[in-house]
PDB file of C-alpha atoms in Angstrom:
ATOM      1  CA  MET M  13      -4.359  80.974  -8.587  1.00  0.00           C
ATOM      2  CA  PRO M  14      -1.470  78.679  -7.492  1.00  0.00           C
ATOM      3  CA  THR M  15       2.042  79.463  -8.562  1.00  0.00           C
ATOM      4  CA  THR M  16       4.333  76.705  -9.903  1.00  0.00           C
ATOM      5  CA  VAL M  17       8.013  76.871  -9.053  1.00  0.00           C
ATOM      6  CA  ARG M  18      10.479  74.685 -10.910  1.00  0.00           C
ATOM      7  CA  VAL M  19      13.738  73.846  -9.171  1.00  0.00           C
ATOM      8  CA  ARG M  20      16.712  72.072 -10.707  1.00  0.00           C
ATOM      9  CA  VAL M  21      18.139  69.446  -8.355  1.00  0.00           C
ATOM     10  CA  PRO M  22      21.712  68.273  -9.039  1.00  0.00           C
ATOM     11  CA  ALA M  23      21.959  64.537  -9.873  1.00  0.00           C
ATOM     12  CA  ALA M  24      24.228  63.817  -6.894  1.00  0.00           C
ATOM     13  CA  LEU M  25      21.711  65.358  -4.479  1.00  0.00           C
ATOM     14  CA  LEU M  26      18.847  63.412  -6.102  1.00  0.00           C
ATOM     15  CA  THR M  27      20.795  60.130  -5.763  1.00  0.00           C
ATOM     16  CA  ALA M  28      21.553  60.867  -2.117  1.00  0.00           C
ATOM     17  CA  LEU M  29      17.895  61.582  -1.415  1.00  0.00           C
ATOM     18  CA  LEU M  30      16.830  58.338  -3.107  1.00  0.00           C
ATOM     19  CA  VAL M  31      19.350  56.323  -1.072  1.00  0.00           C
ATOM     20  CA  LEU M  32      18.170  57.920   2.151  1.00  0.00           C
ATOM     21  CA  ALA M  33      14.573  57.229   1.203  1.00  0.00           C
ATOM     22  CA  GLY M  34      15.414  53.574   0.578  1.00  0.00           C
ATOM     23  CA  CYS M  35      14.828  53.689  -3.175  1.00  0.00           C
ATOM     24  CA  GLY M  36      18.395  53.552  -4.406  1.00  0.00           C
ATOM     25  CA  ASP M  37      21.499  51.452  -3.943  1.00  0.00           C
ATOM     26  CA  ARG M  38      21.098  49.181  -0.926  1.00  0.00           C
ATOM     27  CA  SER M  39      24.687  47.949  -0.780  1.00  0.00           C
ATOM     28  CA  ALA M  40      25.032  49.429   2.715  1.00  0.00           C
ATOM     29  CA  ASP M  41      22.375  46.916   3.896  1.00  0.00           C
ATOM     30  CA  THR M  42      24.139  43.908   2.326  1.00  0.00           C
ATOM     31  CA  VAL M  43      26.271  41.547   4.402  1.00  0.00           C
ATOM     32  CA  THR M  44      29.081  39.990   2.366  1.00  0.00           C
ATOM     33  CA  ALA M  45      30.519  36.516   2.929  1.00  0.00           C
ATOM     34  CA  GLU M  46      33.622  38.075   4.442  1.00  0.00           C
ATOM     35  CA  GLN M  47      31.502  39.915   7.033  1.00  0.00           C
ATOM     36  CA  SER M  48      29.519  36.807   7.981  1.00  0.00           C
ATOM     37  CA  PRO M  49      30.864  34.667  10.848  1.00  0.00           C
ATOM     38  CA  THR M  50      30.374  31.471   8.767  1.00  0.00           C
ATOM     39  CA  GLY M  51      32.069  32.812   5.654  1.00  0.00           C
ATOM     40  CA  GLN M  52      28.809  32.357   3.717  1.00  0.00           C
ATOM     41  CA  PRO M  53      26.172  34.958   2.867  1.00  0.00           C
ATOM     42  CA  PRO M  54      23.488  35.117   5.589  1.00  0.00           C
ATOM     43  CA  ASP M  55      20.715  33.756   3.360  1.00  0.00           C
ATOM     44  CA  GLY M  56      22.507  30.407   2.828  1.00  0.00           C
ATOM     45  CA  ARG M  57      23.447  31.026  -0.805  1.00  0.00           C
ATOM     46  CA  THR M  58      26.968  30.538  -2.065  1.00  0.00           C
ATOM     47  CA  ASN M  59      28.960  33.172  -3.900  1.00  0.00           C
ATOM     48  CA  GLU M  60      28.388  31.411  -7.240  1.00  0.00           C
ATOM     49  CA  THR M  61      27.022  33.401 -10.136  1.00  0.00           C
ATOM     50  CA  LEU M  62      23.573  32.158 -11.078  1.00  0.00           C
ATOM     51  CA  SER M  63      22.087  32.161 -14.538  1.00  0.00           C
ATOM     52  CA  PRO M  64      19.918  35.212 -15.220  1.00  0.00           C
ATOM     53  CA  THR M  65      17.339  33.011 -16.967  1.00  0.00           C
ATOM     54  CA  GLU M  66      15.195  30.189 -15.666  1.00  0.00           C
ATOM     55  CA  PRO M  67      15.786  26.709 -17.121  1.00  0.00           C
ATOM     56  CA  PRO M  68      13.123  25.406 -19.512  1.00  0.00           C
ATOM     57  CA  LEU M  69      10.413  23.293 -17.944  1.00  0.00           C
ATOM     58  CA  ILE M  70       9.911  19.751 -19.156  1.00  0.00           C
ATOM     59  CA  GLY M  71       6.249  18.991 -19.614  1.00  0.00           C
ATOM     60  CA  THR M  72       4.401  15.851 -18.638  1.00  0.00           C
ATOM     61  CA  PRO M  73       4.456  13.241 -21.433  1.00  0.00           C
ATOM     62  CA  THR M  74       1.145  12.816 -23.210  1.00  0.00           C
ATOM     63  CA  ALA M  75       1.927   9.396 -24.703  1.00  0.00           C
ATOM     64  CA  PRO M  76       4.574   6.673 -24.568  1.00  0.00           C
ATOM     65  CA  PRO M  77       7.722   7.286 -26.627  1.00  0.00           C
ATOM     66  CA  SER M  78       7.432   6.398 -30.300  1.00  0.00           C
ATOM     67  CA  GLN M  79      11.000   5.065 -30.440  1.00  0.00           C
ATOM     68  CA  PRO M  80      12.721   2.806 -27.905  1.00  0.00           C
ATOM     69  CA  THR M  81      14.426   4.806 -25.178  1.00  0.00           C
ATOM     70  CA  GLU M  82      17.078   2.139 -24.591  1.00  0.00           C
ATOM     71  CA  LEU M  83      18.792   0.927 -27.704  1.00  0.00           C
ATOM     72  CA  ARG M  84      19.929  -2.682 -27.761  1.00  0.00           C
ATOM     73  CA  LYS M  85      21.717  -4.846 -30.265  1.00  0.00           C
ATOM     74  CA  SER M  86      19.309  -6.801 -32.442  1.00  0.00           C
ATOM     75  CA  ASN M  87      21.397  -9.975 -32.237  1.00  0.00           C
ATOM     76  CA  VAL M  88      21.481 -10.133 -28.410  1.00  0.00           C
ATOM     77  CA  LEU M  89      18.669 -11.969 -26.623  1.00  0.00           C
ATOM     78  CA  ALA M  90      17.972 -12.496 -22.939  1.00  0.00           C
ATOM     79  CA  GLY M  91      15.445 -14.798 -21.384  1.00  0.00           C
ATOM     80  CA  ARG M  92      14.735 -18.111 -19.675  1.00  0.00           C
ATOM     81  CA  LEU M  93      15.616 -21.488 -21.123  1.00  0.00           C
ATOM     82  CA  SER M  94      12.497 -23.637 -21.451  1.00  0.00           C
ATOM     83  CA  ARG M  95      14.718 -26.453 -22.719  1.00  0.00           C
ATOM     84  CA  GLY M  96      18.236 -26.687 -21.384  1.00  0.00           C
ATOM     85  CA  GLY M  97      20.850 -29.399 -21.260  1.00  0.00           C
ATOM     86  CA  ASP M  98      24.300 -29.832 -22.724  1.00  0.00           C
ATOM     87  CA  GLY M  99      23.298 -28.754 -26.241  1.00  0.00           C
ATOM     88  CA  PRO M 100      23.599 -28.341 -29.057  1.00  0.00           C
ATOM     89  CA  CYS M 101      19.892 -27.345 -29.011  1.00  0.00           C
ATOM     90  CA  TYR M 102      18.199 -25.100 -26.459  1.00  0.00           C
ATOM     91  CA  THR M 103      14.887 -23.241 -26.401  1.00  0.00           C
ATOM     92  CA  LEU M 104      14.806 -19.659 -25.121  1.00  0.00           C
ATOM     93  CA  VAL M 105      11.696 -17.670 -24.142  1.00  0.00           C
ATOM     94  CA  THR M 106      12.152 -13.892 -23.872  1.00  0.00           C
ATOM     95  CA  ASP M 107      10.209 -11.519 -21.607  1.00  0.00           C
ATOM     96  CA  ASP M 108       7.850 -10.620 -24.448  1.00  0.00           C
ATOM     97  CA  GLY M 109       6.936 -14.327 -24.915  1.00  0.00           C
ATOM     98  CA  ARG M 110       8.911 -14.986 -28.111  1.00  0.00           C
ATOM     99  CA  GLU M 111      10.383 -18.448 -28.400  1.00  0.00           C
ATOM    100  CA  TYR M 112      13.761 -19.054 -30.053  1.00  0.00           C
ATOM    101  CA  ALA M 113      15.240 -22.385 -31.148  1.00  0.00           C
ATOM    102  CA  LEU M 114      18.948 -21.976 -30.337  1.00  0.00           C
ATOM    103  CA  HIS M 115      21.647 -24.124 -31.895  1.00  0.00           C
ATOM    104  CA  GLY M 116      25.302 -24.163 -30.933  1.00  0.00           C
ATOM    105  CA  ALA M 117      27.759 -26.938 -30.198  1.00  0.00           C
ATOM    106  CA  ASP M 118      30.258 -26.802 -27.318  1.00  0.00           C
ATOM    107  CA  HIS M 119      28.716 -23.843 -25.468  1.00  0.00           C
ATOM    108  CA  GLY M 120      28.239 -25.588 -22.135  1.00  0.00           C
ATOM    109  CA  THR M 121      25.479 -27.091 -20.034  1.00  0.00           C
ATOM    110  CA  PHE M 122      22.550 -24.933 -18.931  1.00  0.00           C
ATOM    111  CA  ALA M 123      19.696 -26.080 -16.715  1.00  0.00           C
ATOM    112  CA  THR M 124      16.094 -25.699 -17.849  1.00  0.00           C
ATOM    113  CA  GLY M 125      14.701 -22.542 -16.239  1.00  0.00           C
ATOM    114  CA  SER M 126      18.029 -20.729 -16.069  1.00  0.00           C
ATOM    115  CA  TRP M 127      18.273 -17.123 -17.273  1.00  0.00           C
ATOM    116  CA  VAL M 128      20.781 -16.511 -20.053  1.00  0.00           C
ATOM    117  CA  ARG M 129      22.033 -13.865 -22.428  1.00  0.00           C
ATOM    118  CA  VAL M 130      22.699 -15.039 -25.970  1.00  0.00           C
ATOM    119  CA  THR M 131      24.520 -13.393 -28.863  1.00  0.00           C
ATOM    120  CA  THR M 132      23.009 -14.916 -31.988  1.00  0.00           C
ATOM    121  CA  GLY M 133      23.835 -15.365 -35.642  1.00  0.00           C
ATOM    122  CA  PRO M 134      21.955 -16.627 -38.678  1.00  0.00           C
ATOM    123  CA  ALA M 135      20.386 -20.065 -38.320  1.00  0.00           C
ATOM    124  CA  THR M 136      22.137 -23.070 -39.803  1.00  0.00           C
ATOM    125  CA  ALA M 137      19.976 -24.266 -42.694  1.00  0.00           C
ATOM    126  CA  ASP M 138      20.285 -28.029 -42.155  1.00  0.00           C
ATOM    127  CA  VAL M 139      19.619 -28.013 -38.366  1.00  0.00           C
ATOM    128  CA  ASP M 140      16.183 -28.252 -36.723  1.00  0.00           C
ATOM    129  CA  CYS M 141      16.154 -27.528 -32.968  1.00  0.00           C
ATOM    130  CA  GLY M 142      12.393 -27.646 -32.601  1.00  0.00           C
ATOM    131  CA  PRO M 143       9.763 -24.940 -32.150  1.00  0.00           C
ATOM    132  CA  GLY M 144      10.682 -21.269 -32.147  1.00  0.00           C
ATOM    133  CA  ILE M 145      12.567 -18.804 -34.311  1.00  0.00           C
ATOM    134  CA  PRO M 146      15.740 -20.615 -35.427  1.00  0.00           C
ATOM    135  CA  VAL M 147      19.081 -18.887 -34.641  1.00  0.00           C
ATOM    136  CA  SER M 148      22.611 -20.061 -34.028  1.00  0.00           C
ATOM    137  CA  ILE M 149      24.526 -19.339 -30.812  1.00  0.00           C
ATOM    138  CA  LEU M 150      27.670 -17.221 -31.071  1.00  0.00           C
ATOM    139  CA  LYS M 151      27.962 -16.728 -27.315  1.00  0.00           C
ATOM    140  CA  ILE M 152      25.775 -17.765 -24.357  1.00  0.00           C
ATOM    141  CA  SER M 153      26.254 -16.870 -20.699  1.00  0.00           C
ATOM    142  CA  PRO M 154      24.177 -17.141 -17.521  1.00  0.00           C
ATOM    143  CA  VAL M 155      22.543 -13.993 -16.122  1.00  0.00           C
ATOM    144  CA  GLY M 156      22.575 -13.268 -12.405  1.00  0.00           C
TER     145      GLY M 156
END
């Protein structure tokens, strides 16, 4: 019948045995930035403290956004003039195909086909500038 012998090992001796066996503190194997000829740790990392947690992953979108991602002022339009000239009436066509009948005196001369940005106001009731959504010009400037 085998005999079992129990031996108490002091904690310091156990720690020393674990270090020698490679299971404990490995600070003796670590090269610090000061010991490296480049002044950086040998694995290319910097001495910055990194977060102990991983950042959250952003998933792949499953559908287009439900709200516009770029907010714009509702009274600012941009597009190409399908009717230009020296005013006071112009016709603007935006990228989405909407046509606006612009009215504004003394805003300059713009060639048909030029790209403009227009800050608009409410339409003047007694003015008809032709087809399109009627608006008045507060400011108009060429784009590009």
